[in-house]
Coordinates of C-alpha atoms in Angstrom, one line a residue:
M1498 CA 18.1 25.8 -58.0
F1499 CA 18.0 26.0 -54.2
T1500 CA 21.8 25.9 -54.0
N1501 CA 21.8 27.7 -50.7
F1502 CA 19.5 25.0 -49.3
F1503 CA 22.2 22.5 -50.1
Y1504 CA 24.6 24.4 -47.9
Q1505 CA 22.1 24.9 -45.2
L1506 CA 21.6 21.1 -45.0
R1507 CA 25.3 20.6 -44.7
R1508 CA 25.5 23.3 -42.0
E1509 CA 22.9 21.4 -40.0
G1510 CA 24.8 18.2 -40.2
V1511 CA 22.8 16.4 -42.9
P1512 CA 25.4 14.4 -45.0
V1513 CA 24.2 15.4 -48.5
S1514 CA 26.3 14.4 -51.4
L1515 CA 26.5 16.1 -54.8
T1516 CA 25.2 12.9 -56.5
E1517 CA 22.1 13.0 -54.3
W1518 CA 21.7 16.7 -55.0
M1519 CA 21.8 16.2 -58.7
T1520 CA 19.3 13.4 -58.4
L1521 CA 17.0 15.8 -56.6
M1522 CA 17.4 18.4 -59.4
E1523 CA 16.6 15.7 -62.0
A1524 CA 13.4 14.8 -60.0
L1525 CA 12.4 18.4 -59.9
S1526 CA 12.9 18.8 -63.6
V1527 CA 10.3 16.1 -64.3
G1528 CA 7.8 17.6 -61.9
L1529 CA 8.0 15.1 -59.0
A1530 CA 7.6 17.8 -56.4
D1531 CA 4.0 18.3 -57.6
S1532 CA 4.6 22.1 -57.9
S1533 CA 4.3 22.7 -54.2
L1534 CA 6.6 23.4 -51.3
S1535 CA 5.1 20.4 -49.5
G1536 CA 5.9 18.2 -52.4
F1537 CA 9.4 19.6 -52.5
Y1538 CA 9.8 18.9 -48.7
Y1539 CA 8.9 15.2 -49.0
L1540 CA 10.7 14.7 -52.3
S1541 CA 14.0 16.2 -51.2
R1542 CA 13.8 14.4 -47.8
A1543 CA 13.3 11.1 -49.6
I1544 CA 16.3 11.7 -51.9
L1545 CA 18.7 13.5 -49.6
V1546 CA 18.3 12.0 -46.2
K1547 CA 19.7 8.5 -45.9
S1548 CA 18.7 7.8 -42.2
E1549 CA 15.8 8.8 -40.0
S1550 CA 18.4 9.9 -37.5
H1551 CA 18.9 13.0 -39.7
F1552 CA 15.2 13.9 -40.2
D1553 CA 15.3 16.5 -37.4
Q1554 CA 18.4 18.2 -38.8
Y1555 CA 16.6 18.2 -42.2
D1556 CA 13.5 19.8 -40.7
V1557 CA 15.6 22.5 -39.0
A1558 CA 17.4 23.3 -42.2
F1559 CA 14.1 23.4 -44.2
Q1560 CA 12.4 25.7 -41.7
R1561 CA 15.3 28.1 -41.5
Y1562 CA 15.8 28.3 -45.3
F1563 CA 12.2 28.6 -46.4
Q1564 CA 11.1 30.9 -43.6
G1565 CA 7.4 30.0 -43.8
I1566 CA 6.8 30.8 -47.5
E1567 CA 3.9 28.3 -47.7
T1568 CA 1.9 29.1 -44.5
P1569 CA -1.7 29.3 -45.5
E1570 CA -2.7 31.1 -42.3
Q1571 CA -0.7 34.1 -43.5
L1572 CA -0.9 34.0 -47.3
L1573 CA -4.6 33.0 -47.6
E1574 CA -5.6 35.9 -45.4
Q1575 CA -4.3 38.2 -48.1
V1576 CA -5.3 36.3 -51.2
S1577 CA -8.4 34.3 -50.1
Q1578 CA -10.7 36.6 -52.1
W1579 CA -8.6 36.1 -55.2
L1580 CA -8.8 32.4 -54.9
A1581 CA -12.4 32.2 -53.7
N1582 CA -13.8 31.1 -57.1
P1583 CA -11.1 29.0 -58.7
L1584 CA -11.3 27.5 -62.1
P1585 CA -11.4 23.7 -62.3
Q1586 CA -8.0 22.1 -61.9
K1587 CA -6.2 22.0 -65.2
L1588 CA -4.5 18.7 -66.1
F1589 CA -1.3 19.0 -68.0
S1590 CA -0.1 16.1 -70.2
E1591 CA 3.5 14.9 -69.9
E1592 CA 4.3 16.6 -73.1
E1593 CA 2.9 19.9 -72.0
R1594 CA 4.8 19.6 -68.7
N1595 CA 8.1 19.0 -70.5
E1596 CA 7.4 21.9 -72.8
L1597 CA 6.7 24.2 -69.9
L1598 CA 9.8 23.0 -68.2
K1599 CA 11.9 24.0 -71.2
K1600 CA 10.1 27.3 -71.5
L1601 CA 9.9 28.3 -67.8
G1602 CA 12.9 26.6 -66.3
L1603 CA 13.6 26.4 -62.6
P1604 CA 13.8 29.9 -60.9
D1605 CA 16.3 30.9 -58.3
W1606 CA 14.7 30.7 -54.8
E1607 CA 15.7 34.3 -53.9
S1608 CA 14.2 35.7 -57.1
L1609 CA 11.1 33.5 -56.5
R1610 CA 10.7 35.0 -53.0
A1611 CA 11.2 38.5 -54.3
A1612 CA 8.6 37.9 -57.1
L1613 CA 6.0 36.7 -54.6
E1614 CA 6.5 39.7 -52.4
E1615 CA 6.2 41.9 -55.5
R1616 CA 2.9 40.2 -56.5
L1617 CA 1.5 40.6 -53.0
R1618 CA 2.3 44.3 -53.0
I1619 CA 0.8 45.2 -56.4
Q1620 CA -1.8 42.6 -57.2
D1621 CA -5.3 44.0 -56.6
G1622 CA -7.6 41.3 -57.9
P1623 CA -8.1 37.6 -58.9
H1624 CA -6.3 36.2 -61.9
H1625 CA -7.2 32.7 -63.1
G1626 CA -5.5 30.7 -65.8
G1627 CA -2.6 33.0 -66.3
N1628 CA 1.1 32.7 -66.1
T1629 CA 2.2 35.6 -63.8
W1630 CA -0.2 36.6 -61.1
I1631 CA -1.4 34.7 -58.0
G1632 CA -4.2 32.5 -59.3
T1633 CA -5.5 29.1 -60.2
S1634 CA -5.3 26.6 -63.1
G1635 CA -2.5 28.3 -65.0
T1636 CA 1.2 28.3 -65.3
S1637 CA 1.9 31.0 -62.8
P1638 CA 4.5 30.1 -60.1
F1639 CA 2.0 31.3 -57.4
G1640 CA -1.3 29.7 -56.7
H1641 CA -2.8 26.2 -57.2
S1642 CA -4.4 23.8 -59.5
G1643 CA -2.0 24.6 -62.3
F1644 CA 1.6 23.7 -63.1
H1645 CA 4.9 25.4 -62.7
P1646 CA 8.2 23.4 -62.4
G1647 CA 9.4 25.7 -59.6
G1648 CA 6.3 27.3 -58.1
V1649 CA 4.9 27.8 -54.7
R1650 CA 1.4 26.4 -54.0
I1651 CA -0.9 28.9 -52.2
G1652 CA -4.2 27.5 -51.0
G1653 CA -5.8 24.6 -52.9
K1654 CA -5.8 21.0 -51.8
S1655 CA -2.9 20.1 -49.6
H1656 CA -1.3 16.7 -49.6
G1657 CA -0.4 17.3 -46.0
Q1658 CA 0.3 20.2 -43.6
S1659 CA 2.4 23.1 -44.7
A1660 CA 5.8 21.8 -45.4
V1661 CA 7.4 24.6 -43.3
K1662 CA 4.9 24.0 -40.5
V1663 CA 5.8 20.3 -40.5
A1664 CA 9.5 21.1 -40.3
A1665 CA 8.9 23.6 -37.5
E1666 CA 7.1 21.0 -35.4
R1667 CA 10.3 19.0 -35.3
N1668 CA 8.4 15.7 -35.2
Y1669 CA 11.7 13.7 -35.5
K1670 CA 13.7 15.3 -32.7
E1671 CA 13.8 12.0 -30.9
Y1672 CA 15.4 10.3 -33.9
R1673 CA 18.6 12.4 -33.7
R1674 CA 21.7 10.4 -33.2
D1675 CA 23.5 13.2 -31.5
E1676 CA 20.9 13.5 -28.8
T1677 CA 20.9 11.6 -25.5
L1678 CA 19.2 8.2 -25.5
G1679 CA 16.2 6.5 -24.1
V1680 CA 15.9 2.9 -23.0
R1681 CA 14.7 1.7 -26.4
Q1682 CA 17.6 3.4 -28.3
F1683 CA 20.1 1.9 -25.8
E1684 CA 18.7 -1.6 -26.4
L1685 CA 19.0 -1.2 -30.2
A1686 CA 22.5 0.1 -30.0
L1687 CA 23.6 -2.7 -27.6
R1688 CA 22.5 -5.2 -30.1
G1689 CA 25.7 -4.5 -32.0
L1690 CA 27.5 -6.6 -29.4
R1691 CA 25.8 -9.7 -30.9
Q1692 CA 28.7 -9.8 -33.3
F1693 CA 30.7 -11.4 -30.6
S1694 CA 28.4 -14.4 -30.6
T1695 CA 29.6 -17.5 -32.3
R1696 CA 28.2 -20.5 -34.2
L1697 CA 30.8 -23.1 -33.4
E1698 CA 28.9 -25.6 -31.3
G1699 CA 25.5 -27.4 -31.3
A1700 CA 23.3 -29.1 -33.8
K1701 CA 22.4 -27.4 -37.1
D1702 CA 18.7 -27.0 -36.4
Q1703 CA 18.2 -23.3 -37.3
L1704 CA 17.3 -22.2 -40.9
D1705 CA 19.9 -19.9 -42.4
L1706 CA 17.6 -17.7 -44.6
D1707 CA 20.4 -15.8 -46.4
A1708 CA 22.3 -18.9 -47.2
T1709 CA 19.0 -20.7 -48.3
I1710 CA 18.2 -17.8 -50.7
D1711 CA 21.8 -17.8 -52.1
E1712 CA 21.9 -21.6 -52.6
T1713 CA 18.4 -21.7 -54.1
C1714 CA 19.5 -19.0 -56.7
K1715 CA 22.6 -21.0 -57.5
N1716 CA 20.4 -24.1 -57.9
A1717 CA 18.3 -22.5 -60.7
G1718 CA 15.4 -21.6 -58.4
Q1719 CA 14.9 -25.1 -57.0
L1720 CA 14.6 -24.7 -53.2
K1721 CA 17.6 -25.8 -51.2
L1722 CA 17.3 -25.4 -47.5
I1723 CA 20.5 -24.5 -45.6
W1724 CA 20.6 -25.2 -41.8
T1725 CA 23.0 -23.7 -39.3
R1726 CA 23.8 -23.9 -35.7
P1727 CA 22.1 -21.3 -33.5
R1728 CA 24.3 -18.5 -32.5
K1729 CA 26.0 -19.2 -29.2
N1730 CA 25.5 -16.5 -26.7
S1731 CA 29.1 -15.7 -25.7
V1732 CA 29.1 -12.0 -24.9
K1733 CA 30.3 -11.2 -21.4
V1734 CA 30.0 -7.6 -20.2
I1735 CA 31.1 -5.6 -17.2
V1736 CA 29.4 -2.2 -16.7
L1737 CA 31.1 0.2 -14.3
M1738 CA 29.0 3.3 -13.6
D1739 CA 29.9 6.5 -11.8
A1740 CA 27.2 7.4 -9.2
G1741 CA 26.5 10.6 -7.2
G1742 CA 28.2 14.0 -7.1
S1743 CA 28.7 15.5 -10.6
M1744 CA 26.8 12.6 -12.1
V1745 CA 23.5 13.6 -10.5
P1746 CA 22.4 15.7 -13.5
Y1747 CA 22.8 12.6 -15.6
A1748 CA 21.0 10.2 -13.3
R1749 CA 18.0 9.8 -15.7
I1750 CA 20.1 8.9 -18.7
C1751 CA 22.3 6.5 -16.7
S1752 CA 19.1 4.9 -15.3
Q1753 CA 17.9 4.4 -18.8
L1754 CA 21.2 2.7 -19.8
F1755 CA 21.0 0.6 -16.7
S1756 CA 17.5 -0.6 -17.7
A1757 CA 18.5 -1.2 -21.3
V1758 CA 21.5 -3.3 -20.3
H1759 CA 19.5 -5.4 -17.9
K1760 CA 16.8 -6.0 -20.5
S1761 CA 19.3 -7.1 -23.1
S1762 CA 19.1 -10.9 -23.5
H1763 CA 22.2 -11.4 -25.7
F1764 CA 24.8 -11.5 -22.9
K1765 CA 26.2 -14.7 -21.6
D1766 CA 27.3 -12.9 -18.4
L1767 CA 26.6 -9.4 -17.1
R1768 CA 28.3 -7.7 -14.2
F1769 CA 27.2 -4.3 -12.9
Y1770 CA 29.3 -2.3 -10.5
Y1771 CA 29.4 1.3 -9.3
F1772 CA 32.1 3.8 -8.3
H1773 CA 32.2 7.4 -7.3
N1774 CA 34.3 9.7 -9.5
C1775 CA 37.1 7.2 -9.9
I1776 CA 37.8 3.5 -9.3
Y1777 CA 39.9 2.6 -6.2
D1778 CA 40.2 -0.5 -4.0
L1779 CA 36.4 -1.1 -3.9
L1780 CA 33.6 -1.5 -6.5
Y1781 CA 30.1 -1.1 -5.1
L1782 CA 27.1 -3.3 -5.8
D1783 CA 24.5 -0.5 -5.9
A1784 CA 24.4 3.3 -6.5
S1785 CA 24.6 4.1 -2.8
C1786 CA 28.3 3.3 -2.8
N1787 CA 27.9 1.7 0.6
P1788 CA 31.2 0.0 1.7
R1789 CA 29.1 -2.8 3.3
K1790 CA 27.9 -3.6 -0.2
A1791 CA 31.1 -3.7 -2.1
I1792 CA 33.7 -6.0 -3.6
K1793 CA 37.4 -5.6 -3.8
T1794 CA 38.5 -4.4 -7.3
E1795 CA 41.5 -6.7 -7.1
N1796 CA 39.1 -9.7 -6.8
I1797 CA 37.4 -8.6 -10.0
L1798 CA 40.7 -8.3 -11.8
Q1799 CA 41.9 -11.8 -10.6
S1800 CA 38.6 -13.7 -10.9
L1801 CA 37.3 -12.6 -14.3
H1802 CA 38.7 -13.6 -17.7
S1803 CA 40.1 -10.9 -19.9
D1804 CA 37.5 -11.6 -22.6
Y1805 CA 34.9 -9.5 -20.8
K1806 CA 33.9 -6.3 -22.6
V1807 CA 34.0 -3.3 -20.2
L1808 CA 31.8 -0.3 -20.5
L1809 CA 32.6 2.6 -18.1
I1810 CA 30.0 5.3 -17.7
G1811 CA 31.0 8.6 -16.1
D1812 CA 31.8 12.2 -16.7
A1813 CA 35.5 11.7 -15.7
A1814 CA 35.4 15.2 -14.2
M1815 CA 37.0 15.3 -10.8
A1816 CA 39.7 17.0 -8.8
P1817 CA 43.1 16.0 -10.1
S1818 CA 43.9 14.8 -6.6
E1819 CA 41.2 12.2 -6.8
L1820 CA 42.9 10.7 -9.8
L1821 CA 46.5 11.2 -9.0
M1822 CA 47.0 11.0 -5.2
S1823 CA 47.0 8.2 -2.6
D1824 CA 44.1 8.7 -0.3
G1825 CA 42.5 10.8 -3.0
N1826 CA 39.2 9.1 -2.5
I1827 CA 36.6 11.8 -1.8
F1828 CA 35.0 9.7 0.9
W1829 CA 36.4 10.8 4.3
D1830 CA 36.4 7.4 6.0
I1831 CA 37.7 5.4 3.0
G1832 CA 41.3 5.6 2.1
N1833 CA 43.2 4.3 -0.9
T1834 CA 46.9 3.5 -0.8
E1835 CA 47.3 3.7 -4.6
P1836 CA 46.1 6.5 -6.8
G1837 CA 42.9 6.0 -8.8
I1838 CA 44.8 6.4 -12.1
T1839 CA 46.8 3.2 -11.2
W1840 CA 43.6 1.3 -10.8
L1841 CA 42.2 2.6 -14.1
K1842 CA 45.5 1.5 -15.9
R1843 CA 45.2 -1.9 -14.3
L1844 CA 41.6 -2.3 -15.5
A1845 CA 42.6 -1.3 -19.0
Q1846 CA 45.5 -3.7 -19.0
K1847 CA 43.4 -6.6 -17.8
F1848 CA 40.5 -6.1 -20.2
P1849 CA 41.7 -5.1 -23.6
Y1850 CA 38.1 -4.6 -24.9
Q1851 CA 36.9 -1.4 -23.1
V1852 CA 35.3 2.0 -23.7
W1853 CA 34.3 5.0 -21.6
L1854 CA 30.9 6.6 -22.3
N1855 CA 30.7 10.3 -21.2
P1856 CA 27.3 12.0 -20.7
I1857 CA 29.0 15.4 -21.1
P1858 CA 28.9 16.5 -24.8
M1859 CA 32.3 16.2 -26.5
A1860 CA 32.4 19.9 -27.3
Y1861 CA 32.9 20.7 -23.6
W1862 CA 35.5 18.0 -22.8
E1863 CA 38.4 20.5 -23.1
Q1864 CA 36.8 23.4 -21.3
I1865 CA 34.4 22.2 -18.6
H1866 CA 35.4 22.0 -14.9
G1867 CA 37.5 18.8 -14.6
Y1868 CA 38.8 18.9 -18.2
Q1869 CA 42.3 18.0 -16.9
T1870 CA 41.1 14.6 -15.5
I1871 CA 38.9 14.0 -18.6
K1872 CA 42.1 14.3 -20.7
M1873 CA 44.0 11.9 -18.5
V1874 CA 41.2 9.3 -18.6
R1875 CA 40.9 9.6 -22.4
E1876 CA 44.6 8.7 -22.6
I1877 CA 43.7 5.3 -20.9
F1878 CA 40.3 4.5 -22.3
P1879 CA 38.7 5.3 -25.7
M1880 CA 36.0 7.8 -24.8
Y1881 CA 32.7 8.5 -26.6
E1882 CA 29.7 10.6 -26.0
L1883 CA 26.7 9.0 -24.3
T1884 CA 24.5 9.5 -27.4
L1885 CA 23.2 7.0 -29.9
E1886 CA 26.0 7.7 -32.3
G1887 CA 28.5 7.6 -29.5
L1888 CA 27.3 4.2 -28.3
D1889 CA 27.3 2.8 -31.9
R1890 CA 30.9 3.9 -32.2
A1891 CA 31.7 2.5 -28.8
T1892 CA 30.2 -1.0 -29.6
K1893 CA 32.2 -1.1 -32.8
K1894 CA 35.4 -0.2 -30.9
L1895 CA 34.6 -3.1 -28.6
L1896 CA 35.1 -5.4 -31.5
V1897 CA 38.8 -4.8 -31.5
R1898 CA 41.5 -4.6 -28.9
K1899 CA 42.6 -1.2 -27.8

C-alpha cells in the first residue's frame, strides 16, 4: 500500500527506513489513520519523520503524491447533494473493524484514485450505508462517518484542514536543515561548541541531574544527590568573515551569523575580524575593511594560542590571481608581498581546529564563477555549506584536529 509514496519521500530527502515503513503499514492495518487522508497525513508523519527539520520535505512529498484527493472545495461541490442528509455516524467495534480489514484489505493507491474518478463519473444520487458508492455510515472507501481501512474521507467532520492543503501550505519550510539560517538557528547550532567546556576546576556546587537519577536507581530508589563542578567556559573562537564584493548577496545571512555569535554566552573569548575575498597581511576590525581599522595578520598568529577554534565565512570565489599572486589584493592602494594562499596555509597550520562556511550551495561549488579558487581553499580548510546542517557538521568537525 502506498509504495510509491515511500519512494517519493526518499526522493524529497526524507530518510525513511523500511522498518518505519512497515510500522506504518501495521498502524494502518489496525485503523489508526481514522479512515481519512488527514489521519494518514498525521499518522505517517508521526511514524516516518524523525526530525522536524524534515517536516517540509514530507509535506512536499505528500502534496506531490496525493495531488489534492481530499480537497473539500472541489469534491463537495460535486457530491454535496449526495451527502446533504447523512445517516448518523456508525460506530464499529474493534471486532467488526478487524473483520472488515480482513475482508476489504488495503487498496492500491492508483486503483483507489481510479475508482473514485469512476464513481464521480457514473454516480447520480445519494447512497448511504453501503459499501461501494460515495456516501455515509457504511463501508465504502469514499465518504464519511463509516469505516474503510484504506478509504478517502469526503466531507464529514474534519480533524483538521485537508491533509493535502496543510502539506501545500508548507508550514514547516523554516525548519529545513538544508535552508539558510536565521539568528535563532545559528545560536542553537553554535551551542554544539559547549562540548569544549570542561569541569576540572572549582567547587562541586552544581546538581548533576543525570548522575543523581542514576545513583538513586542504583540505591533502590532512595534519593542520592550527586554534585559536580560547574562547566568551565573554555571555548575560544576566532570568526573571520569575508565582506563586500561577491559577498553582498549574502550580507543578510552573514549579519545573522554575526548577531548569533555575539549573543552566544558560552565562549571564553571571541575575536571577530573581516577580510575581502582572501586573507593577506591585514585583518580588519569592521566590515568596511578600512586599513585605519586593521590589525596585522602576523600579530594574530603570534599572539593567540593555537587552541582557538577558527570559523571562516566566505564564498571563496575570486580571481585566481587574488589567491596565488603577490600584490593580488584587489584593493589598488594595498599591496601584499606574499600570496593570499600562503596566509591561508599559515592560518590553518597555526590553528588546527578550523572550518570554512560557504553561503554558496554545495551543488554549485564546482561550476560557479570562481570554482577554481573554491577548490583550492577546500584543499586547505574543511568546507561546509552555510546551512543549519552544514553548521552542525562544522561544529562537530571543530571537535577534532584537521
